[in-house]
Structure formats: C-alpha cells, structure tokens
Short mmCIF file of C-alpha atoms and ligand atoms in Angstrom, two decimals:
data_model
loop_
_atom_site.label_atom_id
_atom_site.label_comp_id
_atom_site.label_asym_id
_atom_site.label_seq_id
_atom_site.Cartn_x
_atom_site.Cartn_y
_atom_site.Cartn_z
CA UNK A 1 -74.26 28.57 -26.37
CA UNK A 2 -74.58 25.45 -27.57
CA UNK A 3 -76.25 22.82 -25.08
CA UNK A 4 -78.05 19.74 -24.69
CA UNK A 5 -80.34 18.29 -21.86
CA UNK A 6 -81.53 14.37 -21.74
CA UNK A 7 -84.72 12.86 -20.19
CA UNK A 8 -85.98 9.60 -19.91
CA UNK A 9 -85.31 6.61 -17.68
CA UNK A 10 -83.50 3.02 -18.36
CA UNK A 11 -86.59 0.88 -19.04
CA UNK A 12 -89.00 3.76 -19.49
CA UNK A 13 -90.98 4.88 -22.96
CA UNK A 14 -87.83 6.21 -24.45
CA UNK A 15 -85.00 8.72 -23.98
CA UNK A 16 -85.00 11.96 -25.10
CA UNK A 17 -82.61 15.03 -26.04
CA UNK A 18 -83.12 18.45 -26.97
CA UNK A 19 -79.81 20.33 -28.55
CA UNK A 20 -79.95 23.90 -28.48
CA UNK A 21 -77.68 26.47 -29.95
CA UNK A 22 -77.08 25.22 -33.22
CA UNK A 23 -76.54 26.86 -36.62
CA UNK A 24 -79.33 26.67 -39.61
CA UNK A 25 -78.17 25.11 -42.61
CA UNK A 26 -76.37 21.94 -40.86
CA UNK A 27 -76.73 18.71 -43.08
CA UNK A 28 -78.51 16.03 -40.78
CA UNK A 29 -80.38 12.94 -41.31
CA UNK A 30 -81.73 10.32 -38.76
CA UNK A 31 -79.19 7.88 -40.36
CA UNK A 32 -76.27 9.65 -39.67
CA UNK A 33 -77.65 9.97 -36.41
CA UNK A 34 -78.28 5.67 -35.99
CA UNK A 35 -74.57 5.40 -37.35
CA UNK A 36 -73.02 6.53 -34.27
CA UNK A 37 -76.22 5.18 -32.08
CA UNK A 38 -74.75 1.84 -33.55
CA UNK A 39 -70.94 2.00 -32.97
CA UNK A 40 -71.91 3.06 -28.98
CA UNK A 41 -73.68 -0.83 -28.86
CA UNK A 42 -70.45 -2.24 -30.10
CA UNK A 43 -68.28 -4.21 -27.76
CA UNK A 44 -67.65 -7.41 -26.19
CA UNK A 45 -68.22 -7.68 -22.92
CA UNK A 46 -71.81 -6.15 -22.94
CA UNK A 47 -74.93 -7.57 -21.47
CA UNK A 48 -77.75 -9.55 -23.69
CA UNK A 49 -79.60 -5.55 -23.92
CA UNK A 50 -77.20 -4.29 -26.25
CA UNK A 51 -78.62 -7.91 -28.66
CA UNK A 52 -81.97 -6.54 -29.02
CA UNK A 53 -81.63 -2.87 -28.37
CA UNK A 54 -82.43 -1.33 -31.40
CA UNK A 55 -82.19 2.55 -30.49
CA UNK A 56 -85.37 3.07 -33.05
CA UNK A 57 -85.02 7.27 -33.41
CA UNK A 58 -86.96 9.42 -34.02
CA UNK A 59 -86.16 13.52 -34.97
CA UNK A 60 -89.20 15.30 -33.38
CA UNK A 61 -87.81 19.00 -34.33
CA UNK A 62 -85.28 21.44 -35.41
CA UNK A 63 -84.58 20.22 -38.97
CA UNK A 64 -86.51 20.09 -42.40
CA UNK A 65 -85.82 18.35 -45.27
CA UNK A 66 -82.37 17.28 -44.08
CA UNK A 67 -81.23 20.63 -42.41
CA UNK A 68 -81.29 22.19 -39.41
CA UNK A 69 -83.77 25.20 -38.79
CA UNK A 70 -81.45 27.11 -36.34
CA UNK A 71 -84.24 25.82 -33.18
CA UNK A 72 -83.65 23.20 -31.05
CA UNK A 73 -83.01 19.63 -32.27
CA UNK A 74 -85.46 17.29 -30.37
CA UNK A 75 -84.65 13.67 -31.14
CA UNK A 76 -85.91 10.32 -29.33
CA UNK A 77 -84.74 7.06 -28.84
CA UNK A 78 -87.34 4.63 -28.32
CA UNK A 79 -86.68 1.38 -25.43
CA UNK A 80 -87.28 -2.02 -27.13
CA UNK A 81 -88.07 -3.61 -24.17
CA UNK A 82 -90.68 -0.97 -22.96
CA UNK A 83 -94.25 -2.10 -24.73
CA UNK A 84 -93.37 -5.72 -23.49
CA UNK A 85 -92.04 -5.95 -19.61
CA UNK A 86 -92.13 -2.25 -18.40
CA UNK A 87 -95.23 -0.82 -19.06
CA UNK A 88 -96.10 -0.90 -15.09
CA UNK A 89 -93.20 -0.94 -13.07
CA UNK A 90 -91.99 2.15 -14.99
CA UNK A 91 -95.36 3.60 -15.64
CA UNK A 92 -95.88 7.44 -15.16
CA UNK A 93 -99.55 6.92 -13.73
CA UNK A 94 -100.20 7.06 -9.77
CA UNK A 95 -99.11 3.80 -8.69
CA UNK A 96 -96.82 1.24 -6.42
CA UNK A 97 -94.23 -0.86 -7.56
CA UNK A 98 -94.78 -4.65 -6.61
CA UNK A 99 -91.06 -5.18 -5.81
CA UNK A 100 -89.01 -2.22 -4.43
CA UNK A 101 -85.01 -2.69 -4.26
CA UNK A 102 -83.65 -2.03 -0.75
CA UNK A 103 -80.30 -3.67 -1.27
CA UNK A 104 -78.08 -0.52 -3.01
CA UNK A 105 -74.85 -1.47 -4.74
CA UNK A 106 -71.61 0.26 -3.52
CA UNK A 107 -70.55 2.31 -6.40
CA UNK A 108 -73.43 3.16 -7.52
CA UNK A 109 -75.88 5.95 -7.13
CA UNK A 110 -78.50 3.59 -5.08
CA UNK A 111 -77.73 4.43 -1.99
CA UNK A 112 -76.99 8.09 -1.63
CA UNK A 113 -79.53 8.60 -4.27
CA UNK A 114 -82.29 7.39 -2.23
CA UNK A 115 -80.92 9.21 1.09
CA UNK A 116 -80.67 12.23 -1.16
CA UNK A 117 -84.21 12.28 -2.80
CA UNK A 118 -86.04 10.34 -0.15
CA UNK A 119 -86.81 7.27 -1.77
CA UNK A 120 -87.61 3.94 -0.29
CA UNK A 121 -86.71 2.07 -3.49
CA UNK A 122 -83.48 2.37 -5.65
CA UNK A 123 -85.41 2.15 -8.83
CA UNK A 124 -86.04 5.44 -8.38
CA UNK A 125 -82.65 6.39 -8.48
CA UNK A 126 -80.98 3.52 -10.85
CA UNK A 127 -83.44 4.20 -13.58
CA UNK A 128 -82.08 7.44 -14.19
CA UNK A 129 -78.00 6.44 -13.48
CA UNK A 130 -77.98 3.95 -15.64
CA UNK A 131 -75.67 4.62 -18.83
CA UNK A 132 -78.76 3.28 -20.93
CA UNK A 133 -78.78 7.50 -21.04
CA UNK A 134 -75.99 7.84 -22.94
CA UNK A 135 -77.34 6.74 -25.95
CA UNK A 136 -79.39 10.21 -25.93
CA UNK A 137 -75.84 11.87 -25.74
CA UNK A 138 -74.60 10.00 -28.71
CA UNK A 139 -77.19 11.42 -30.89
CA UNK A 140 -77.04 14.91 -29.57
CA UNK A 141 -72.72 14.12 -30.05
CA UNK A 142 -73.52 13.01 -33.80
CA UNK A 143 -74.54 16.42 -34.64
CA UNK A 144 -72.16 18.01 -33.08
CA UNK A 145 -69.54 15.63 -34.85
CA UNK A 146 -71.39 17.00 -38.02
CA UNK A 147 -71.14 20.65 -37.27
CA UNK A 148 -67.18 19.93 -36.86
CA UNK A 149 -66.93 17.94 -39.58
CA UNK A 150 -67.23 21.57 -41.75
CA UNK A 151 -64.18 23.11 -39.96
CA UNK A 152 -62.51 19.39 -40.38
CA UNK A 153 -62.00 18.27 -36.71
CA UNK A 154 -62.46 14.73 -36.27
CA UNK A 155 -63.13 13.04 -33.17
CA UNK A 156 -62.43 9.20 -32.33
CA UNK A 157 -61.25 7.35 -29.28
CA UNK A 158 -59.51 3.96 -28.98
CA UNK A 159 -59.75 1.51 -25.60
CA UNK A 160 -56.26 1.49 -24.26
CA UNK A 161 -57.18 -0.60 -21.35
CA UNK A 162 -59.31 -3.21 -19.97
CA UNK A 163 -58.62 -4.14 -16.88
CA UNK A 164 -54.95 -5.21 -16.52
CA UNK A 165 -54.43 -5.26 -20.38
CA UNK A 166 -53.14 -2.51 -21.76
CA UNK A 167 -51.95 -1.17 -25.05
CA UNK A 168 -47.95 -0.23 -25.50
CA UNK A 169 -47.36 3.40 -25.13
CA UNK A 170 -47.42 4.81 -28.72
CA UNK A 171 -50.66 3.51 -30.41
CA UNK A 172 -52.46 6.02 -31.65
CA UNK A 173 -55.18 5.47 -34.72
CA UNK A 174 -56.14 8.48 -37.51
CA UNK A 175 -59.42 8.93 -38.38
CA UNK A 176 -58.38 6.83 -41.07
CA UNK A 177 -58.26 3.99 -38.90
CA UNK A 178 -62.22 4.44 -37.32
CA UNK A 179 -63.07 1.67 -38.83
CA UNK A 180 -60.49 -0.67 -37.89
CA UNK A 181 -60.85 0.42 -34.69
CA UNK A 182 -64.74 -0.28 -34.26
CA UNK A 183 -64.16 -3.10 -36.10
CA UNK A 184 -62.27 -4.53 -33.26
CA UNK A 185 -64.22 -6.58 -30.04
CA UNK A 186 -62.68 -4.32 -28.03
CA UNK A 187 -62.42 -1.37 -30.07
CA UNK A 188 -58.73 -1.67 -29.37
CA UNK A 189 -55.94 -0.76 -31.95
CA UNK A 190 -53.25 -3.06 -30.81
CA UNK A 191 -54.21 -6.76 -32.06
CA UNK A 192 -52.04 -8.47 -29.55
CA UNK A 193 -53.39 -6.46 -26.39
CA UNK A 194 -56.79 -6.98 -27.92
CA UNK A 195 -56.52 -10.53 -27.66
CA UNK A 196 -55.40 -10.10 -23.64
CA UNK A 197 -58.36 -8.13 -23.53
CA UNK A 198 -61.07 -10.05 -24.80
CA UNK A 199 -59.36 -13.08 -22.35
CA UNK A 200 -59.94 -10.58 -19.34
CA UNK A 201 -63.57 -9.93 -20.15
CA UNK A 202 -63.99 -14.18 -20.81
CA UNK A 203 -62.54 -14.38 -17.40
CA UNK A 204 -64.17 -11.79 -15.09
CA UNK A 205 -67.42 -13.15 -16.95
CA UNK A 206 -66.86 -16.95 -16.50
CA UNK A 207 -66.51 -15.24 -11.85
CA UNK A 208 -69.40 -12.93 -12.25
CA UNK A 209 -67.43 -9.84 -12.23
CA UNK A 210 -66.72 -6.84 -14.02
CA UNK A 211 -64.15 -4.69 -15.39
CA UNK A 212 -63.39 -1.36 -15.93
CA UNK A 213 -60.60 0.58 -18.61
CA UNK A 214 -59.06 3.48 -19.95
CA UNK A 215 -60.22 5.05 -23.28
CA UNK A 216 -58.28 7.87 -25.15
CA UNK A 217 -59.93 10.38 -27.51
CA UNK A 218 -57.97 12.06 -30.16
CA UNK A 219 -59.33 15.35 -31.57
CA UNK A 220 -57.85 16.03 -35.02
CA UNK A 221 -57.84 19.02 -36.85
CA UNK A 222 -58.62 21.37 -33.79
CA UNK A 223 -57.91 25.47 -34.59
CA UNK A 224 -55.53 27.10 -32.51
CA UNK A 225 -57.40 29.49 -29.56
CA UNK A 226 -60.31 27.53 -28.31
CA UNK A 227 -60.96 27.85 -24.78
CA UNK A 228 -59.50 30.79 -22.77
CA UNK A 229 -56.55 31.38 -20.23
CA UNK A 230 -58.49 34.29 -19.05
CA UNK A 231 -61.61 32.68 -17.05
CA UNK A 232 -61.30 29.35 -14.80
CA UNK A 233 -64.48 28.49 -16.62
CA UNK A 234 -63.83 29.03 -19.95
CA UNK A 235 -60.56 26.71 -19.56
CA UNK A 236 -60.82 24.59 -22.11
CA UNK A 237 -59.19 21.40 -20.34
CA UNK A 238 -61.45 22.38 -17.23
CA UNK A 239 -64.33 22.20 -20.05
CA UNK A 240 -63.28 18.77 -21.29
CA UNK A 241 -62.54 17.56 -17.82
CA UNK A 242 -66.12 18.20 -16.72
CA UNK A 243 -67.78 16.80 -19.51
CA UNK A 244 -65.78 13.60 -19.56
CA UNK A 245 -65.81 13.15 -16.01
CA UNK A 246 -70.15 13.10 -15.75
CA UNK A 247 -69.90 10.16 -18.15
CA UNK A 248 -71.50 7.40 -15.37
CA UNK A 249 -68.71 5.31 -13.56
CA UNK A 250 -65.58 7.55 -14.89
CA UNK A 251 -63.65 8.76 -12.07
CA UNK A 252 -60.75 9.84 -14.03
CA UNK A 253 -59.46 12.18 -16.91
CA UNK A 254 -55.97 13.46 -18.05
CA UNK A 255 -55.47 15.60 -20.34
CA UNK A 256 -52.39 14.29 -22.45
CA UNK A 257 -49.25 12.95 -20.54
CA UNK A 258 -50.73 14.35 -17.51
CA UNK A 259 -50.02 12.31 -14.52
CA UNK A 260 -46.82 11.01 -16.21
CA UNK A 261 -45.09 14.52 -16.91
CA UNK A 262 -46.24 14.73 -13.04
CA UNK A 263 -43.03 13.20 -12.05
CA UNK A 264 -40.33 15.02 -14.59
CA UNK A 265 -38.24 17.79 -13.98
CA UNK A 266 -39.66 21.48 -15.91
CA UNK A 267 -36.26 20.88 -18.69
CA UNK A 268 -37.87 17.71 -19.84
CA UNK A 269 -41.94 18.46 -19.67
CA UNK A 270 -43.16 20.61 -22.09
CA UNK A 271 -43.49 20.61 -25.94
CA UNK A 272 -40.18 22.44 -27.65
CA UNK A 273 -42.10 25.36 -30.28
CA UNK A 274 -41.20 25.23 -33.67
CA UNK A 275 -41.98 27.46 -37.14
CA UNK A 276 -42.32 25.98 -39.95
CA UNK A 277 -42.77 28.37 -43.11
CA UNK A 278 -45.52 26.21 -45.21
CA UNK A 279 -47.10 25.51 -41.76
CA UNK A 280 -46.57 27.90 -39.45
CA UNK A 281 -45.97 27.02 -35.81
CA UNK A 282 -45.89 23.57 -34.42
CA UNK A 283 -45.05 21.73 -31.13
CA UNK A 284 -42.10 18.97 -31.74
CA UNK A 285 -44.46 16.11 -28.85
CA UNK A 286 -47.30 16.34 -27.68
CA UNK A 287 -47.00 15.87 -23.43
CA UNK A 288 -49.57 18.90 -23.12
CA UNK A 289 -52.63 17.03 -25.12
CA UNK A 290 -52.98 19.84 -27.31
CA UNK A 291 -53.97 22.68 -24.93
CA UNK A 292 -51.77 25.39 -23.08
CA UNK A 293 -52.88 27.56 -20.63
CA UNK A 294 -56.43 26.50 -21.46
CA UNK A 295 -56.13 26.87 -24.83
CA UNK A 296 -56.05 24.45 -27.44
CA UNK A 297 -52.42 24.83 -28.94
CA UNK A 298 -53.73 23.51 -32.45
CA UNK A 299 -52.18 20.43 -31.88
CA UNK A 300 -53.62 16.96 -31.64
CA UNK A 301 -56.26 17.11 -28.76
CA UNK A 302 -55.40 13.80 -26.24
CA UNK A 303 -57.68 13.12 -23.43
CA UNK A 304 -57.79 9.98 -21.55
CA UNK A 305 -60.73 8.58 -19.28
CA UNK A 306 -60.89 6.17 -16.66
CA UNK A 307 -63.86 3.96 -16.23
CA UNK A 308 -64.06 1.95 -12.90
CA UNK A 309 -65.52 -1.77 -13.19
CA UNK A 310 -69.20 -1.41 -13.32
CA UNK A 311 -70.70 -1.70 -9.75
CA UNK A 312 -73.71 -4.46 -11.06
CA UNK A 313 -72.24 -7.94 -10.88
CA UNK A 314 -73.68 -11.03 -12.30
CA UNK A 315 -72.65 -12.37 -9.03
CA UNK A 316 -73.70 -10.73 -5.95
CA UNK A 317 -71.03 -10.57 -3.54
CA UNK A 318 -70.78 -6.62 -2.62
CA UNK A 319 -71.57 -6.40 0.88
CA UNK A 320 -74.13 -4.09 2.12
CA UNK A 321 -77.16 -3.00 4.17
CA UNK A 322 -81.18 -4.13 3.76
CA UNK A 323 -82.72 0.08 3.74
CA UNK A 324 -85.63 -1.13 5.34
CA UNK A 325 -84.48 -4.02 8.17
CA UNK A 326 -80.78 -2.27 8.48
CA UNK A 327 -79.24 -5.66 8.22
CA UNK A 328 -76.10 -6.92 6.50
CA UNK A 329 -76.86 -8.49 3.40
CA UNK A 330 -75.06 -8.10 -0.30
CA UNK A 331 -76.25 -6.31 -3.29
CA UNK A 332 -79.02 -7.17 -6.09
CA UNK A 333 -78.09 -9.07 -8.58
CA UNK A 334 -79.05 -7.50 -11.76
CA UNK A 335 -78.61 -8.28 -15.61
CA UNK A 336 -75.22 -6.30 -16.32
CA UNK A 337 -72.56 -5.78 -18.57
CA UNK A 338 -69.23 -7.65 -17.85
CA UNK A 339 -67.85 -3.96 -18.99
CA UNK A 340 -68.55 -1.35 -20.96
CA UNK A 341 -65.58 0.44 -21.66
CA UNK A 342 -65.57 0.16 -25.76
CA UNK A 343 -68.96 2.08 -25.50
CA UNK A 344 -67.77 4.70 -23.09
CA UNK A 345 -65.42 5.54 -25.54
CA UNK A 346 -68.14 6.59 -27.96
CA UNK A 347 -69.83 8.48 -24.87
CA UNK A 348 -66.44 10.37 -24.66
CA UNK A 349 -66.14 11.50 -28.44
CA UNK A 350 -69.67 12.96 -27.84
CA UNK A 351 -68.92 14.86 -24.47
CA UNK A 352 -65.08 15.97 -26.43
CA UNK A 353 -67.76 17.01 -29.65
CA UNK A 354 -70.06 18.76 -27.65
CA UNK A 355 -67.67 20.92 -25.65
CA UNK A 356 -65.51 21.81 -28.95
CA UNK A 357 -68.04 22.91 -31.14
CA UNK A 358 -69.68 24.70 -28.34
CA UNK A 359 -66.74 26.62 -27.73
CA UNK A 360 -66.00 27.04 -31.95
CA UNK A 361 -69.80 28.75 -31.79
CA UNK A 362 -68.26 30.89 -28.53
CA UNK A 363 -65.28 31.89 -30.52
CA UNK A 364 -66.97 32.19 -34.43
CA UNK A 365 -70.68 32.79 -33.82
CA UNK A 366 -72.95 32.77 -36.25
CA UNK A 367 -76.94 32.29 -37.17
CA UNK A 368 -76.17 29.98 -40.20
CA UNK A 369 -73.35 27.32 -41.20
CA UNK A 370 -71.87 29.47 -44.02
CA UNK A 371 -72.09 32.56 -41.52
CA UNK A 372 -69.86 30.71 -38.95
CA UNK A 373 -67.53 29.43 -41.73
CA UNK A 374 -66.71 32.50 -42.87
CA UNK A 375 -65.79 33.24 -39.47
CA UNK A 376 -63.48 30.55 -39.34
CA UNK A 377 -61.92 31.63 -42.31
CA UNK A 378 -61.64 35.09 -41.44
CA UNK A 379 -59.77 34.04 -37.83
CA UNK A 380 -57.66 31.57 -40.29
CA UNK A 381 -56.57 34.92 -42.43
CA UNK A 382 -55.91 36.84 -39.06
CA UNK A 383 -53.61 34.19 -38.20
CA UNK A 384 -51.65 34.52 -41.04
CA UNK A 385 -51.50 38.30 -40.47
CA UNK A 386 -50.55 37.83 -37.19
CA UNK A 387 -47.16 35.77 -38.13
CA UNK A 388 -45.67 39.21 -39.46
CA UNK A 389 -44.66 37.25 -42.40
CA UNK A 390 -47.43 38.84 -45.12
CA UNK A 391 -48.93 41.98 -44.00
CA UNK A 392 -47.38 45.17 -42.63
CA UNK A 393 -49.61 47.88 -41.25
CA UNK A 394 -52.67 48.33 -38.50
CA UNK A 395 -53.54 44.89 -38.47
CA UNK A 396 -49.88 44.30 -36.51
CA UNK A 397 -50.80 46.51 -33.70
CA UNK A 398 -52.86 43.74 -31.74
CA UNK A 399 -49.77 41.77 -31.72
CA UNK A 400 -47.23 44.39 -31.48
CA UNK A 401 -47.27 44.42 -27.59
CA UNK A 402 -46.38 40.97 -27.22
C1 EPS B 501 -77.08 -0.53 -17.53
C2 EPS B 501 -77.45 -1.87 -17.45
C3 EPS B 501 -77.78 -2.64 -18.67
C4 EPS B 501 -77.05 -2.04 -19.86
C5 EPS B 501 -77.45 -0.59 -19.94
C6 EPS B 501 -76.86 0.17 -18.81
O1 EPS B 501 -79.14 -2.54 -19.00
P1 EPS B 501 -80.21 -3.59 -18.43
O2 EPS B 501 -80.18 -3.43 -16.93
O3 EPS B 501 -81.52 -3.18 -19.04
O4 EPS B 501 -79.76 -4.94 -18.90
O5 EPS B 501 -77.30 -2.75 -21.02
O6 EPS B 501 -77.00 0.01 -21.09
C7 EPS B 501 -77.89 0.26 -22.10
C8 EPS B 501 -79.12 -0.14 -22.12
C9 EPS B 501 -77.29 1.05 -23.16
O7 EPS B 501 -78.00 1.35 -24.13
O8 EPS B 501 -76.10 1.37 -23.04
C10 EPS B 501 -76.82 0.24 -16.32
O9 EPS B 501 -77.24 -0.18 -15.22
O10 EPS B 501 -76.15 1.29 -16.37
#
C-alpha cells in the first residue's frame, strides 16, 4: 500500500517525508515537486514566513535519473529560518530552553498536548502541530498527483469560503481553470466573492484576528470502483474523510451535497442513472460527490473541508490558564497567519491524491508504471464486457447474477 510518514518540527533543520509503495518507472523531478511546494505558499492572508520561506528540497532517495526506483521516495524540505534564529531553542543536543511557553492557546494542541506527553512547555507540542508540516505532504501529494496524472485524474480545489464570504452555489473550475484559480489572492473562482474575501482578511487583520473557510476539491477523471462497499475501512468516503479531516485546524468534511441532501425527502436526493451508448453509464447531478456505497461512481469526485479560524492571534485576547502559577491570564501572542485557508486547499488535493492513487495501486497493482497501466486498461476492457453490449460468453457469468 501506498503510504507516507513526515518528520521534522516548525523551526527545526527541515521536514522530511518518506513515500512508500510506489511503482518504478514514475517520471519525477525535484521541480515538479517545488511547483506544487509553491502554489501551497500562495494566498493572502498569510503571515511574513510564507515571504521568505523558500521550501529549498532536496530528493534523498527512491528515484534515478528522473524515475522512480520502485523504493521509498525520501525527500526534504529545508527551514530558511533554521541556520539563523533556531539553531538552540530547537536544537536536538541535551539542553534547556531559555523561555518555555506556559500560556496554551484554546484550539490548539498546547494544552492537551502537554497534559498528554508531560511537557512543561508547549513548544514541545506546537513545534510539531504547526501546519509548517504540511509542506512535507505537498511533496509526497505531488507524486502522487504524478502517478494519477497516467490514468488522467486530476485533482484541484477552489476556496469557497472565507469567513462570511462565500461563493454562489454553482462555481466549479476544470483543471483548465488551475491557473486562474491560483492566480487568484484567494484562490477563489468567483471574482466578486473574491473581492468580499480579500476585505474580510484586511479586516480581521487590521483587529488581530483570524479567519477560517471552506475549500472544495474536485477529482476529475476518477475510474468507476475505487474504494469498497464491502469493508467499513476500505470505504472510500470514510478514506477521504480521514485524510482530509487530520489536515491541522479542519473540523469538517462532506462529501458532495452532504449536509444539504440531509434535509430532502429520498424522491428528491439521489443522482437519476442514465446510459449513454458512446459513454456508457452516467449520473444526471452530482448530490452523492461521486461515490455510492463507498465506491467512487466514476463521476466527478466533490469533497468539501472546513477549516476553523486559526487559534494564534496577532492579538492576544483568548482567555486561559498560566501551566505553572494556575492563574487566569490569555494566550501567547505569536507571529500568525490572518488565515490560511487558500493553502489548506493545496493540503487537501494532496490528502484526496494520496488516498486515490493508494487505492488505484489496491485495485490495479503492479511493480512498474506500464505494469499497473495495463491493469487499468484491462479493468477498462472488463467494463465494456460487462455492459452486455459487445461480448457474449463466460466473461458474462460474473455479472449474470445481478
Ligand atoms: C504556523 C505558523 C506560521 C506559519 C506556518 C504555520 O509560522 P511561524 O510561526 O514560523 O511564523 O507561517 O506555516 C508555515 C511555515 C508553512 O510553511 O505553511 C502554525 O503555527 O501552524
């Protein structure tokens, strides 16, 4: 199965991920890799890091001469600010820190972290929460987007909300579109709701607050049959609701019209099925997101995720307790984002990547990239067996029973 795992702290050395489960013969190179690094620092409303972060990388194994090997990818992201202000607070060597925090911020890890691990200072803990580690997901994500790039699924997101401004129901980029999209503050695809947008960020800035949003990812090109209906944990909307959901500070995902198709009667909630000869079958909406019954339907893949405003403020005014005197007092202040929602929309394509293509090399297999494409294009003849319309004979009997 295909897997990653991240290490490496906010200000420390660097970050680091190791993706395992791969294919040989997958195209990579470090600059495809610093593309998508590069779209996750877009967006207004981020703090002065993302100005000098440079997320300098560095592929330490798993491909030669622009290919993977079929072993683990290692890749690592160095922190700019590390040689210059970090070298002792965050140093591995035997040591005390000169200034340990003891005021933890409500919604964040701080406090339960430290009652959890038994620290006295919430370094310890907000060194490792911080989303500075999802830039070691986006370049584990960018390979993944690679691998599905060959079975030609694309993944991209849009911000449909920041704070109270939200997009009209309906927008919806292509792929086509990416690059309007990034190209936007906001990474919004609505001009007018952009504009309301970038106005809430100026404000909650100009009071030392911050904001949270809603970001929707849009899988194209998906096959029919990923995921299963037969295990709770092969679902795949259990799959994608995991992933998305460990993304720091989102507490919610839906999985198309979810919530909304909540509240309508069964005649009026699910998509109508429809055959089309040059086609084959098709859904006439798209209220289930793409998957049935845990299954991806073949249809365009919709997940949304909520992002709650980030719990640093520029202005500390969340009220809570000293660790070491027990006394009222409010929470550190810290250089922050105002919000980071157009990143976690980046984030979200990685964590909707990684789960896909791990579950295309569950259903196709494969040691090398033209092994598991012929895969694929064996299932894709199957399918075409299986809609009666070609072949007669023993292939039919695996859908005979209905
Ligand atoms: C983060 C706080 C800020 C963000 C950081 C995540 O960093 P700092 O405290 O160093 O100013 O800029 O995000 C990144 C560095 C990044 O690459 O996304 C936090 O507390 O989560």
């Amino acid at each position: 199965m295909l897997r990653f795992l991240t290490a490496g702290e906010s200000h420390g050395r660097a970050l680091v991920v190791v993706l395992e489960g791969l294919p040989a013969g997958l195209p990579i190179t470090a600059a495809s890799i610093s593309k998508e690094l590069a779209r996750r620092r877009l967006g207004y409303g981020r703090g002065p890091r993302m100005r000098f972060e440079q997320d300098e990388l560095t592929i330490i194994g798993g491909v030669r001469h622009g290919r993977t090997l079929g072993s683990p990818v290692a890749i690592e992201i160095a922190n700019s600010e590390w040689e210059r202000k970090w070298t002792e607070e965050m140093s591995p060597e035997p040591g005390h820190t000169k200034q340990p925090l003891t005021q933890p911020r409500p919604g964040h890890a701080d406090l339960a972290g430290m009652q959890k691990y038994g620290f006295s200072d919430a370094r310890d803990v907000l060194e490792r929460a911080s989303a500075r580690e999802t830039a070691a997901r986006v370049a584990a994500g960018a390979v993944c987007k690679a691998l599905l790039a060959h079975l030609g699924v694309e993944v991209i997101s849009h911000v449909i909300q920041i704070g109270a401004a939200r997009v009209p129901a309906g927008v919806r980029p292509k792929p086509a579109d990416l690059e309007a999209v990034d190209g936007s503050p906001v990474r919004c695809f609505d001009a007018s709701t952009e504009a309301a947008m970038v106005d809430e960020i100026k404000a909650a800035a100009k009071d030392g607050d911050s904001l949270g949003g809603v970001v929707e990812v849009l899988a194209y090109g998906v096959p029919v049959g990923l995921g299963s209906h037969v295990h709770w944990d092969r679902k795949l909307d259990g799959l994608l609701a995991q992933a998305l959901m460990s993304i720091q500070a989102v507490k919610g995902v839906e999985i198309g019209e979810g919530f909304e198709v909540a509240g309508r009667r069964g005649s009026d909630a699910h998509d109508p099925i429809a055959w089309d000869p040059e086609t084959g079958y098709r859904r006439e909406s798209d209220l289930a997101g793409g998957i049935e019954g845990g299954i991806s339907t073949g249809e365009l893949l919709v997940a949304r995720v909520a992002m709650k405003p980030l719990a640093t403020l520029n202005r500390p005014v969340l009220k809570t307790v000293d660790t070491i005197t027990k006394e009222e007092t409010v929470s550190f202040k810290e250089r922050t984002d105002v919000t980071a929602v157009p990143a976690m929309g980046v984030v979200a394509e990685t964590m909707v990547s990684l789960v896909l293509a791990n579950e295309v090399l569950r259903k196709f297999g494969g040691d090398s990239l033209g092994e598991l494409l012929r895969n694929v294009n064996g299932y894709y003849e199957q399918l075409r067996i299986g809609d009666g319309r070609k072949v007669t004979g023993p292939h039919d009997t695996a859908g005979a029973g209905g």
